[in-house]
Short mmCIF file of C-alpha atoms in Angstrom, two decimals:
data_model
loop_
_atom_site.label_atom_id
_atom_site.label_comp_id
_atom_site.label_asym_id
_atom_site.label_seq_id
_atom_site.Cartn_x
_atom_site.Cartn_y
_atom_site.Cartn_z
CA MET A 928 -3.47 -24.79 -17.21
CA ALA A 929 -5.23 -22.35 -15.01
CA THR A 930 -8.67 -23.27 -13.86
CA ALA A 931 -10.25 -19.85 -13.95
CA VAL A 932 -13.46 -19.54 -12.03
CA SER A 933 -16.38 -18.81 -14.25
CA THR A 934 -18.47 -16.04 -12.85
CA PRO A 935 -21.42 -14.72 -14.80
CA THR A 936 -20.33 -11.11 -14.59
CA MET A 937 -16.70 -11.65 -15.56
CA ASP A 938 -15.43 -9.45 -18.38
CA PRO A 939 -14.38 -11.63 -21.36
CA ASN A 940 -11.01 -9.84 -21.50
CA VAL A 941 -10.43 -10.76 -17.85
CA SER A 942 -11.28 -14.43 -18.51
CA ALA A 943 -8.83 -14.44 -21.40
CA PHE A 944 -6.18 -12.67 -19.30
CA VAL A 945 -6.30 -15.18 -16.44
CA GLY A 946 -6.72 -18.11 -18.82
CA ALA A 947 -3.35 -17.68 -20.51
CA LYS A 948 0.07 -17.95 -18.89
CA ARG A 949 1.20 -14.46 -17.86
CA LYS A 950 4.77 -13.49 -18.68
CA LEU A 951 7.35 -11.15 -17.20
CA PHE A 952 7.64 -7.65 -18.69
CA ILE A 953 11.29 -6.83 -19.33
CA ASN A 954 12.70 -4.19 -21.68
CA GLY A 955 9.31 -3.55 -23.29
CA LYS A 956 8.62 -7.21 -24.07
CA PHE A 957 6.68 -10.06 -22.48
CA VAL A 958 9.10 -12.91 -21.83
CA ASP A 959 9.24 -16.24 -20.03
CA ALA A 960 11.33 -16.61 -16.90
CA ALA A 961 14.92 -17.63 -17.65
CA SER A 962 14.29 -20.81 -15.66
CA GLY A 963 11.07 -21.52 -17.58
CA LYS A 964 9.29 -21.86 -14.24
CA THR A 965 5.79 -20.59 -13.44
CA PHE A 966 3.89 -20.21 -10.19
CA PRO A 967 0.16 -20.22 -9.46
CA THR A 968 -1.80 -17.31 -8.09
CA TYR A 969 -4.94 -18.34 -6.23
CA ASN A 970 -8.48 -17.03 -6.05
CA PRO A 971 -8.81 -16.48 -2.29
CA ALA A 972 -12.59 -16.90 -2.43
CA THR A 973 -12.24 -20.52 -3.56
CA GLY A 974 -8.62 -21.51 -2.95
CA GLU A 975 -8.43 -22.57 -6.61
CA VAL A 976 -5.72 -21.60 -9.06
CA LEU A 977 -6.67 -18.35 -10.76
CA ALA A 978 -3.76 -17.97 -13.19
CA ASN A 979 -0.24 -19.20 -13.85
CA VAL A 980 2.49 -16.60 -13.93
CA ALA A 981 6.13 -16.76 -15.07
CA GLU A 982 8.27 -16.97 -11.92
CA GLY A 983 10.94 -14.28 -11.89
CA ASP A 984 14.23 -15.12 -10.18
CA ARG A 985 17.78 -13.78 -9.91
CA GLU A 986 18.55 -14.02 -13.61
CA ASP A 987 15.33 -12.26 -14.60
CA ILE A 988 16.04 -9.52 -12.07
CA ASN A 989 19.52 -9.14 -13.63
CA ARG A 990 17.93 -8.74 -17.07
CA ALA A 991 15.41 -6.21 -15.74
CA VAL A 992 18.10 -4.18 -13.95
CA LYS A 993 20.16 -4.10 -17.14
CA ALA A 994 17.15 -2.83 -19.11
CA ALA A 995 16.20 -0.23 -16.49
CA ARG A 996 19.81 0.91 -16.17
CA ALA A 997 20.13 1.29 -19.95
CA ALA A 998 16.86 3.24 -20.20
CA PHE A 999 18.18 5.53 -17.48
CA ASP A 1000 21.80 5.89 -18.61
CA THR A 1001 20.96 6.56 -22.27
CA GLY A 1002 18.58 9.29 -21.13
CA ALA A 1003 15.65 7.75 -23.02
CA TRP A 1004 13.54 8.53 -19.97
CA SER A 1005 15.67 10.52 -17.54
CA LYS A 1006 16.51 13.20 -20.14
CA MET A 1007 13.18 13.20 -21.94
CA PRO A 1008 11.66 16.70 -21.82
CA THR A 1009 9.60 16.75 -18.66
CA ALA A 1010 6.44 17.91 -20.45
CA GLN A 1011 6.63 14.86 -22.69
CA ARG A 1012 7.29 12.62 -19.69
CA GLY A 1013 4.27 14.09 -17.91
CA LYS A 1014 2.15 13.52 -20.99
CA LEU A 1015 3.05 9.81 -21.10
CA ILE A 1016 2.19 9.36 -17.43
CA TRP A 1017 -1.13 11.10 -18.08
CA LYS A 1018 -1.73 8.82 -21.05
CA LEU A 1019 -1.15 5.80 -18.82
CA ALA A 1020 -3.75 7.20 -16.40
CA ASP A 1021 -6.20 7.56 -19.31
CA LEU A 1022 -5.62 3.94 -20.33
CA ILE A 1023 -6.15 2.67 -16.78
CA GLU A 1024 -9.39 4.63 -16.73
CA LYS A 1025 -10.41 3.20 -20.09
CA TYR A 1026 -9.93 -0.35 -18.82
CA GLN A 1027 -11.06 0.36 -15.26
CA GLU A 1028 -13.59 -2.46 -15.16
CA GLU A 1029 -10.90 -4.99 -16.09
CA PHE A 1030 -8.63 -3.69 -13.33
CA ALA A 1031 -11.44 -3.75 -10.78
CA GLN A 1032 -12.25 -7.37 -11.70
CA LEU A 1033 -8.62 -8.50 -11.69
CA GLU A 1034 -8.05 -6.91 -8.28
CA SER A 1035 -11.17 -8.49 -6.90
CA LEU A 1036 -10.32 -11.95 -8.24
CA ASP A 1037 -6.70 -11.83 -7.15
CA ASN A 1038 -6.94 -10.23 -3.71
CA GLY A 1039 -10.55 -11.01 -2.82
CA LYS A 1040 -11.99 -7.58 -2.19
CA PRO A 1041 -15.58 -6.82 -3.17
CA LEU A 1042 -15.84 -5.77 -6.79
CA ARG A 1043 -17.98 -2.79 -5.98
CA ILE A 1044 -15.21 -1.45 -3.71
CA SER A 1045 -12.47 -1.96 -6.33
CA ARG A 1046 -14.72 -0.12 -8.76
CA VAL A 1047 -15.37 2.96 -6.67
CA ALA A 1048 -12.22 3.18 -4.55
CA ASP A 1049 -9.07 1.45 -5.74
CA VAL A 1050 -9.14 1.97 -9.47
CA PRO A 1051 -10.35 5.61 -9.54
CA LEU A 1052 -7.78 6.49 -6.86
CA THR A 1053 -5.03 4.93 -8.96
CA VAL A 1054 -6.07 7.04 -11.95
CA GLU A 1055 -6.12 10.23 -9.85
CA HIS A 1056 -2.75 9.35 -8.39
CA MET A 1057 -1.10 8.92 -11.80
CA ARG A 1058 -2.55 12.23 -13.01
CA TYR A 1059 -1.37 14.03 -9.88
CA TYR A 1060 2.21 12.88 -10.53
CA ALA A 1061 1.95 13.52 -14.27
CA GLY A 1062 1.58 17.14 -13.16
CA TRP A 1063 4.67 16.96 -10.96
CA ALA A 1064 6.93 15.87 -13.83
CA THR A 1065 7.35 19.51 -14.92
CA LYS A 1066 7.69 20.88 -11.40
CA ILE A 1067 10.81 19.27 -9.97
CA GLU A 1068 13.09 22.27 -10.08
CA ALA A 1069 16.44 23.60 -8.94
CA ILE A 1070 16.46 26.10 -6.08
CA PRO A 1071 18.92 29.01 -6.30
CA SER A 1072 19.98 30.54 -3.01
CA ARG A 1073 22.35 33.14 -1.60
CA SER A 1074 25.43 32.38 0.41
CA SER A 1075 24.76 32.62 4.14
CA SER A 1076 28.35 32.88 5.30
CA GLY A 1077 29.31 36.39 4.21
CA SER A 1078 32.85 35.44 3.18
CA GLY A 1079 33.17 38.54 1.05
CA ARG A 1080 32.93 36.68 -2.25
CA ASN A 1081 29.75 36.16 -4.24
CA PHE A 1082 28.65 32.67 -5.11
CA LEU A 1083 25.69 31.34 -7.01
CA LEU A 1084 24.35 28.36 -5.07
CA ILE A 1085 21.95 25.97 -6.75
CA HIS A 1086 20.38 22.82 -5.38
CA PHE A 1087 19.46 20.44 -8.15
CA ALA A 1088 17.24 17.45 -7.69
CA ASN A 1089 18.82 14.59 -9.64
CA ARG A 1090 17.02 11.36 -10.27
CA LEU A 1091 17.85 7.99 -8.86
CA GLU A 1092 17.39 4.90 -10.86
CA TRP A 1093 15.18 2.98 -8.58
CA LEU A 1094 13.53 -0.24 -7.97
CA ALA A 1095 10.60 -1.75 -6.94
CA ARG A 1096 7.86 -2.44 -4.81
CA LEU A 1097 7.10 -5.73 -3.34
CA PHE A 1098 3.79 -5.29 -1.80
CA ARG A 1099 1.65 -7.13 0.57
CA GLY A 1100 -1.16 -9.05 -1.04
CA ILE A 1101 -3.62 -6.25 -1.08
CA SER A 1102 -4.32 -3.34 -3.25
CA ARG A 1103 -3.98 -0.60 -0.72
CA CYS A 1104 -0.82 -0.46 1.37
CA MET B 875 -1.39 0.04 -5.59
CA ALA B 876 1.76 0.03 -7.68
CA ALA B 877 0.72 3.55 -8.69
CA TRP B 878 1.77 4.89 -5.28
CA LYS B 879 5.38 4.27 -6.27
CA LEU B 880 5.20 4.28 -10.03
CA GLY B 881 3.67 7.77 -10.35
CA PRO B 882 6.29 9.75 -8.42
CA ALA B 883 9.23 7.61 -9.59
CA LEU B 884 8.32 8.14 -13.23
CA ALA B 885 7.64 11.86 -12.70
CA ALA B 886 11.15 12.19 -11.24
CA GLY B 887 12.65 10.51 -14.31
CA CYS B 888 13.53 7.21 -12.65
CA THR B 889 13.34 3.87 -14.38
CA VAL B 890 11.64 1.08 -12.53
CA ILE B 891 11.59 -2.62 -11.77
CA LEU B 892 8.33 -3.57 -10.13
CA LYS B 893 8.14 -6.81 -8.15
CA PRO B 894 4.52 -7.30 -7.12
CA ALA B 895 3.52 -9.53 -4.21
CA GLU B 896 3.41 -13.18 -5.23
CA GLN B 897 -0.21 -13.37 -4.05
CA THR B 898 -1.44 -10.59 -6.35
CA PRO B 899 0.63 -10.17 -9.54
CA LEU B 900 -2.19 -9.84 -12.07
CA SER B 901 -3.14 -6.17 -12.10
CA ALA B 902 0.55 -5.19 -12.37
CA LEU B 903 0.88 -7.45 -15.42
CA ARG B 904 -2.21 -5.90 -17.00
CA LEU B 905 -0.62 -2.51 -16.30
CA ALA B 906 2.46 -3.69 -18.22
CA GLU B 907 0.31 -4.06 -21.33
CA LEU B 908 -0.90 -0.49 -20.95
CA ILE B 909 2.65 0.79 -20.45
CA GLN B 910 3.45 -0.83 -23.78
CA GLU B 911 0.32 0.65 -25.38
CA ALA B 912 1.03 4.15 -24.01
CA GLY B 913 4.42 4.10 -25.74
CA PHE B 914 6.90 4.30 -22.88
CA PRO B 915 10.48 3.70 -24.07
CA ASP B 916 11.67 0.10 -23.56
CA GLY B 917 13.09 -0.63 -20.12
CA VAL B 918 11.53 2.36 -18.32
CA VAL B 919 9.17 0.06 -16.44
CA ASN B 920 9.90 -3.64 -15.98
CA ILE B 921 7.56 -5.95 -14.08
CA VAL B 922 8.94 -9.14 -12.59
CA PRO B 923 6.58 -11.19 -10.42
CA GLY B 924 8.13 -13.87 -8.26
CA TYR B 925 8.71 -14.80 -4.65
CA GLY B 926 10.22 -12.50 -2.06
CA GLU B 927 12.89 -15.00 -1.04
CA THR B 928 14.23 -15.23 -4.60
CA ALA B 929 13.26 -12.35 -6.93
CA GLY B 930 12.72 -9.88 -4.08
CA ALA B 931 15.99 -10.79 -2.40
CA ALA B 932 17.92 -10.52 -5.69
CA LEU B 933 16.47 -7.07 -6.33
CA SER B 934 17.14 -5.81 -2.80
CA ALA B 935 20.75 -6.91 -2.96
CA HIS B 936 21.48 -5.91 -6.57
CA PRO B 937 24.57 -3.67 -6.80
CA ASP B 938 23.24 -1.65 -9.78
CA VAL B 939 19.98 -0.67 -8.12
CA ASP B 940 20.16 2.77 -6.46
CA LYS B 941 16.92 2.80 -4.56
CA ILE B 942 14.31 0.45 -3.18
CA ALA B 943 10.78 1.40 -2.13
CA PHE B 944 8.92 -1.33 -0.29
CA THR B 945 5.42 -1.74 1.07
CA GLY B 946 4.77 -4.73 3.30
CA SER B 947 5.44 -6.13 6.73
CA THR B 948 7.92 -4.71 9.22
CA GLU B 949 9.61 -8.13 9.35
CA VAL B 950 10.31 -8.16 5.60
CA GLY B 951 11.21 -4.45 5.68
CA LYS B 952 14.09 -5.31 8.01
CA LEU B 953 15.31 -8.06 5.66
CA ILE B 954 15.27 -5.61 2.76
CA LEU B 955 17.25 -3.11 4.76
CA GLN B 956 19.94 -5.72 5.43
CA ALA B 957 20.06 -6.76 1.79
CA ALA B 958 20.29 -3.11 0.70
CA ALA B 959 23.37 -2.51 2.85
CA GLY B 960 25.74 -3.97 0.24
CA ASN B 961 25.72 -0.88 -1.98
CA LEU B 962 23.99 1.35 0.56
CA LYS B 963 21.03 1.82 -1.74
CA LYS B 964 18.48 4.38 -0.59
CA VAL B 965 15.50 2.73 1.08
CA SER B 966 11.97 3.88 1.81
CA LEU B 967 9.63 1.58 3.70
CA GLU B 968 5.90 1.62 4.22
CA LEU B 969 5.37 -1.06 6.84
CA GLY B 970 2.93 -2.34 9.40
CA GLY B 971 0.72 -0.60 11.88
CA LYS B 972 -1.44 -1.07 14.94
CA SER B 973 -3.29 2.17 14.69
CA PRO B 974 -5.24 3.61 17.62
CA ASN B 975 -8.71 4.97 16.93
CA ILE B 976 -9.74 7.16 19.87
CA VAL B 977 -13.36 8.01 20.67
CA LEU B 978 -14.03 10.77 23.21
CA ASP B 979 -17.36 10.96 25.00
CA ASP B 980 -18.44 14.11 23.14
CA ALA B 981 -18.17 12.41 19.72
CA ASP B 982 -21.14 12.34 17.38
CA LEU B 983 -21.93 8.65 17.67
CA ASP B 984 -24.08 8.55 14.53
CA SER B 985 -20.97 9.11 12.44
CA THR B 986 -18.39 7.68 14.87
CA ILE B 987 -19.84 4.17 15.13
CA PRO B 988 -19.95 3.47 11.36
CA GLY B 989 -16.60 5.29 11.05
CA ALA B 990 -14.96 3.08 13.68
CA ALA B 991 -16.38 -0.05 12.03
CA SER B 992 -15.16 0.99 8.60
CA ALA B 993 -11.74 1.92 10.03
CA ILE B 994 -11.10 -1.73 10.87
CA PHE B 995 -13.28 -3.67 8.44
CA PHE B 996 -12.43 -1.78 5.22
CA ASN B 997 -10.47 -4.11 2.93
CA HIS B 998 -11.05 -6.88 5.51
CA GLY B 999 -8.63 -5.20 7.92
CA GLN B 1000 -5.83 -5.79 5.44
CA CYS B 1001 -4.84 -2.15 5.60
CA CYS B 1002 -1.53 -1.23 7.15
CA CYS B 1003 -3.34 1.75 8.69
CA ALA B 1004 -6.44 -0.16 9.90
CA GLY B 1005 -7.89 1.29 13.12
CA SER B 1006 -7.30 -1.94 15.03
CA ARG B 1007 -7.18 -0.59 18.58
CA LEU B 1008 -10.45 1.15 19.33
CA PHE B 1009 -10.06 3.24 22.51
CA VAL B 1010 -13.44 4.46 23.78
CA GLU B 1011 -14.14 6.71 26.76
CA LYS B 1012 -15.80 4.62 29.47
CA LYS B 1013 -19.12 6.47 29.58
CA ILE B 1014 -19.95 5.52 25.98
CA PHE B 1015 -17.94 2.29 25.72
CA ASP B 1016 -20.87 -0.14 25.77
CA LYS B 1017 -22.83 1.89 23.27
CA VAL B 1018 -19.94 2.12 20.79
CA VAL B 1019 -18.96 -1.56 21.14
CA ASP B 1020 -22.57 -2.55 20.71
CA GLY B 1021 -22.93 -0.35 17.62
CA VAL B 1022 -19.71 -1.56 15.98
CA SER B 1023 -20.62 -5.20 16.75
CA GLN B 1024 -24.05 -4.79 15.21
CA ILE B 1025 -22.46 -3.45 12.03
CA ALA B 1026 -19.97 -6.35 12.07
CA GLU B 1027 -22.83 -8.85 12.28
CA LYS B 1028 -24.57 -7.32 9.28
CA ILE B 1029 -21.47 -7.41 7.07
CA GLN B 1030 -22.03 -9.81 4.16
CA VAL B 1031 -18.90 -11.96 4.02
CA LYS B 1032 -18.89 -13.37 0.49
CA ALA B 1033 -16.73 -13.72 -2.60
CA GLY B 1034 -15.87 -10.31 -4.04
CA PHE B 1035 -17.79 -11.03 -7.24
CA GLU B 1036 -21.08 -11.49 -5.37
CA PRO B 1037 -23.02 -8.26 -5.90
CA ASP B 1038 -24.00 -7.94 -2.22
CA SER B 1039 -20.56 -8.75 -0.84
CA ASP B 1040 -19.33 -6.28 1.80
CA MET B 1041 -16.23 -8.22 2.74
CA GLY B 1042 -14.35 -10.80 0.72
CA PRO B 1043 -11.79 -13.41 1.77
CA LEU B 1044 -8.34 -12.66 3.14
CA VAL B 1045 -5.63 -12.73 0.53
CA SER B 1046 -4.18 -16.18 1.27
CA GLU B 1047 -4.58 -19.31 3.37
CA GLU B 1048 -1.46 -18.35 5.29
CA GLN B 1049 -2.98 -14.97 6.18
CA MET B 1050 -6.25 -16.57 7.24
CA ASN B 1051 -4.44 -19.00 9.53
CA LYS B 1052 -2.40 -16.19 11.02
CA VAL B 1053 -5.49 -14.10 11.77
CA CYS B 1054 -7.31 -17.09 13.32
CA GLY B 1055 -4.20 -17.82 15.39
CA TYR B 1056 -4.27 -14.28 16.79
CA MET B 1057 -7.96 -14.58 17.69
CA GLU B 1058 -7.31 -17.87 19.50
CA SER B 1059 -4.36 -16.38 21.31
CA GLY B 1060 -6.42 -13.39 22.50
CA ILE B 1061 -9.31 -15.55 23.65
CA SER B 1062 -6.99 -17.96 25.48
CA GLU B 1063 -5.48 -14.97 27.32
CA GLY B 1064 -8.91 -13.85 28.52
CA ALA B 1065 -10.28 -11.69 25.73
CA LYS B 1066 -13.90 -12.13 24.71
CA ALA B 1067 -15.28 -11.99 21.17
CA VAL B 1068 -18.45 -9.89 21.26
CA THR B 1069 -18.94 -10.97 17.68
CA GLY B 1070 -16.95 -13.12 15.24
CA GLY B 1071 -13.83 -14.80 16.58
CA ALA B 1072 -13.36 -17.51 13.96
CA ARG B 1073 -13.11 -18.49 10.33
CA HIS B 1074 -16.21 -17.97 8.19
CA GLY B 1075 -17.36 -21.11 6.36
CA ASN B 1076 -14.93 -23.79 5.25
CA LYS B 1077 -14.17 -22.86 1.65
CA GLY B 1078 -11.99 -19.92 0.67
CA TYR B 1079 -10.06 -17.77 3.13
CA PHE B 1080 -12.90 -15.97 4.87
CA VAL B 1081 -12.78 -14.71 8.46
CA LYS B 1082 -15.67 -13.29 10.48
CA PRO B 1083 -15.52 -9.59 11.34
CA THR B 1084 -14.49 -9.67 14.98
CA VAL B 1085 -14.74 -7.36 17.98
CA LEU B 1086 -12.64 -8.34 21.00
CA VAL B 1087 -13.11 -6.90 24.50
CA ASN B 1088 -11.58 -7.66 27.94
CA THR B 1089 -8.07 -7.30 26.54
CA ASN B 1090 -5.13 -5.70 28.30
CA ASP B 1091 -2.51 -3.51 26.66
CA LYS B 1092 0.19 -6.20 26.80
CA MET B 1093 -1.67 -8.94 24.91
CA LYS B 1094 -0.41 -9.96 21.48
CA VAL B 1095 -3.77 -9.04 19.94
CA VAL B 1096 -3.28 -5.48 21.22
CA GLN B 1097 0.43 -5.15 20.45
CA GLU B 1098 0.93 -6.96 17.14
CA GLU B 1099 -0.40 -6.27 13.67
CA ILE B 1100 -3.09 -8.86 12.84
CA PHE B 1101 -3.82 -7.66 9.29
CA GLY B 1102 -7.36 -8.95 9.35
CA PRO B 1103 -10.88 -7.83 10.38
CA VAL B 1104 -10.20 -7.95 14.11
CA VAL B 1105 -10.54 -4.93 16.37
CA THR B 1106 -9.76 -4.78 20.08
CA ALA B 1107 -12.13 -2.38 21.85
CA ILE B 1108 -10.55 -0.85 24.94
CA PRO B 1109 -12.24 1.46 27.47
CA PHE B 1110 -10.44 4.41 29.06
CA SER B 1111 -11.56 6.70 31.86
CA ASP B 1112 -8.95 9.43 31.84
CA PRO B 1113 -8.43 11.30 28.54
CA SER B 1114 -5.05 12.53 29.81
CA GLU B 1115 -3.71 8.97 29.84
CA ILE B 1116 -4.93 8.04 26.39
CA VAL B 1117 -2.06 9.39 24.31
CA ALA B 1118 0.52 7.34 26.18
CA ARG B 1119 -1.54 4.17 25.72
CA ALA B 1120 -2.23 4.96 22.07
CA ASN B 1121 1.50 5.40 21.45
CA ASP B 1122 2.42 2.20 23.29
CA THR B 1123 3.27 -0.11 20.37
CA ILE B 1124 6.30 -0.42 18.09
CA TYR B 1125 4.24 1.13 15.28
CA GLY B 1126 3.27 4.68 14.36
CA LEU B 1127 1.50 4.69 11.04
CA ALA B 1128 -1.91 6.27 11.56
CA ALA B 1129 -4.50 7.18 14.18
CA GLY B 1130 -8.06 8.43 14.47
CA VAL B 1131 -9.67 10.87 16.90
CA TRP B 1132 -13.45 11.28 17.19
CA THR B 1133 -14.75 14.28 19.14
CA SER B 1134 -16.93 17.34 18.64
CA ASP B 1135 -14.25 19.55 20.23
CA ILE B 1136 -11.65 20.53 17.64
CA LYS B 1137 -9.30 21.81 20.36
CA LYS B 1138 -9.21 18.42 22.05
CA ALA B 1139 -8.74 16.75 18.66
CA HIS B 1140 -5.73 18.87 17.76
CA SER B 1141 -4.24 18.58 21.21
CA ILE B 1142 -4.32 14.76 20.92
CA ALA B 1143 -3.23 14.78 17.26
CA ALA B 1144 -0.13 16.79 18.15
CA LYS B 1145 0.95 14.20 20.72
CA LEU B 1146 0.26 11.03 18.75
CA ARG B 1147 3.37 9.49 17.24
CA ALA B 1148 1.70 8.63 13.96
CA GLY B 1149 2.30 9.69 10.37
CA THR B 1150 -1.37 10.38 9.68
CA VAL B 1151 -4.09 11.47 12.12
CA TRP B 1152 -7.67 11.43 10.89
CA ILE B 1153 -10.11 13.62 12.84
CA ASN B 1154 -13.77 12.53 12.64
CA CYS B 1155 -12.95 10.43 9.58
CA TYR B 1156 -10.72 7.47 8.73
CA ASN B 1157 -8.95 5.85 5.75
CA ILE B 1158 -9.07 9.04 3.72
CA PHE B 1159 -6.34 9.01 1.07
CA ASP B 1160 -5.44 11.76 -1.30
CA PRO B 1161 -2.49 12.03 -3.69
CA ALA B 1162 -1.72 15.44 -2.13
CA LEU B 1163 -1.61 14.08 1.44
CA PRO B 1164 1.70 12.47 2.49
CA PHE B 1165 1.41 9.01 4.04
CA GLY B 1166 3.96 7.02 6.02
CA GLY B 1167 5.01 5.98 9.46
CA TYR B 1168 6.83 6.91 12.64
CA LYS B 1169 8.83 4.26 14.51
CA GLN B 1170 8.76 0.75 13.01
CA SER B 1171 6.00 1.66 10.57
CA GLY B 1172 8.63 2.76 8.12
CA TRP B 1173 10.99 5.28 6.59
CA GLY B 1174 9.96 8.20 4.43
CA ARG B 1175 6.61 9.36 3.11
CA GLU B 1176 4.62 8.51 0.03
CA MET B 1177 2.35 10.92 -1.85
CA GLY B 1178 2.32 14.70 -1.71
CA HIS B 1179 5.49 16.39 -2.91
CA GLU B 1180 7.40 14.74 -0.05
CA VAL B 1181 7.55 11.44 -1.92
CA LEU B 1182 9.62 13.03 -4.67
CA GLU B 1183 12.50 13.24 -2.21
CA ASN B 1184 12.54 9.42 -2.24
CA TYR B 1185 13.38 9.42 -5.93
CA THR B 1186 15.80 12.30 -6.26
CA GLU B 1187 19.27 13.19 -4.97
CA VAL B 1188 20.07 16.77 -4.11
CA LYS B 1189 23.15 18.16 -5.81
CA SER B 1190 24.58 21.47 -4.64
CA VAL B 1191 26.46 23.40 -7.30
CA CYS B 1192 28.44 26.38 -6.14
CA ALA B 1193 29.82 28.78 -8.74
CA ALA B 1194 32.25 31.61 -7.88
CA LEU B 1195 30.98 34.86 -9.38
CA ASP B 1196 34.03 36.98 -8.66
#
């Protein structure tokens, strides 16, 4: 089991979060790794284990790719009206804001940065960032243009921006770049 | 941090597999709960923590993944690029830096000195854009180094949960050892630590905020990304030579220029091979301001509307009208 550090100011939800084994999130559900393995994440201020996390590997990645591919190919997300898509991203920003203290504490415990900096910089910037892109969801448009070549025929030229299914970030152990 | 990629990818209609760094998976997993609570359709966002060598490698090489966006070291960025070659997936990379922070002798030192200290010590120097090479015009070099060192000495290096903590530990033991190794290497090559220069305490992964002088431009501490609270302060006498020296690393992520002459600032900014140039400020981020690197600091830009190009393909449709 994880030996979570007890700090007087720790949010009870954060203690509970680090105290239980954390699972992978695949296809809308929290699941164990296919291998059953877990790995520890450490509190860098003490070197002690902070939490145990399901250890994703090739098979879990395969499951996640299948789920992401299906959500894309069926159009559940990619063909959702963009206003609705923007609204969901905005809602996510609202939820991050609602639980901002938990995020600030988790960031601080996991990557070591001062709590007061996570509170005023990292978490609010994340919320702003999600809202900024919620606004972009309705603004990715096709561009019509006129033929430049003067071949004598008229053409309607349109550049569409089509989406890629994409993957991931693996990021360095910090919360900003 | 995941938001930098998640926001634009979701806005563009992409579905996502997020593989957080093995050192810091927790906030991404808390985010997963909120994605569930918000009511996103299943499979739109998947979060799979694990190690780079296994989960990360499997993702980078996966034939059904169209695009990979990575933030991390230049070394790992190159591995991802190789793994992505199998299906020629699109790749954007936000990698390392060794950013020059240039102080001209007409700068307002009351704002420049704290600005230069914050440029390197913010987030314990674990910023890809940290102002880690501080170039200062000779006339004011001692004053600036003295000022930055005094700030470094006052920084409270403590666990992040301590209310008066200014700087917490580095993210891992490995990172702490790497940073200490760089400091030793610099000192053994003749550099001098005006302040800091070693680990802080013996529990946790703390390192003292460090200012190195007496370096030369070829030393490892000047050329390589340390990713810790270590700045090399370097005097220069001829402003016309400074751009060439500032550009003389494999990186090109960010830069700073401090001066009270906006013409000089823009003239230098135009010549710096860096994706972001901050004038009389540093580490300013805004969702509307694109961020990314020249040279080996990466491919593509994040934020602004530019990032949306990372997550979309252009399709030209041509219809005959007669």
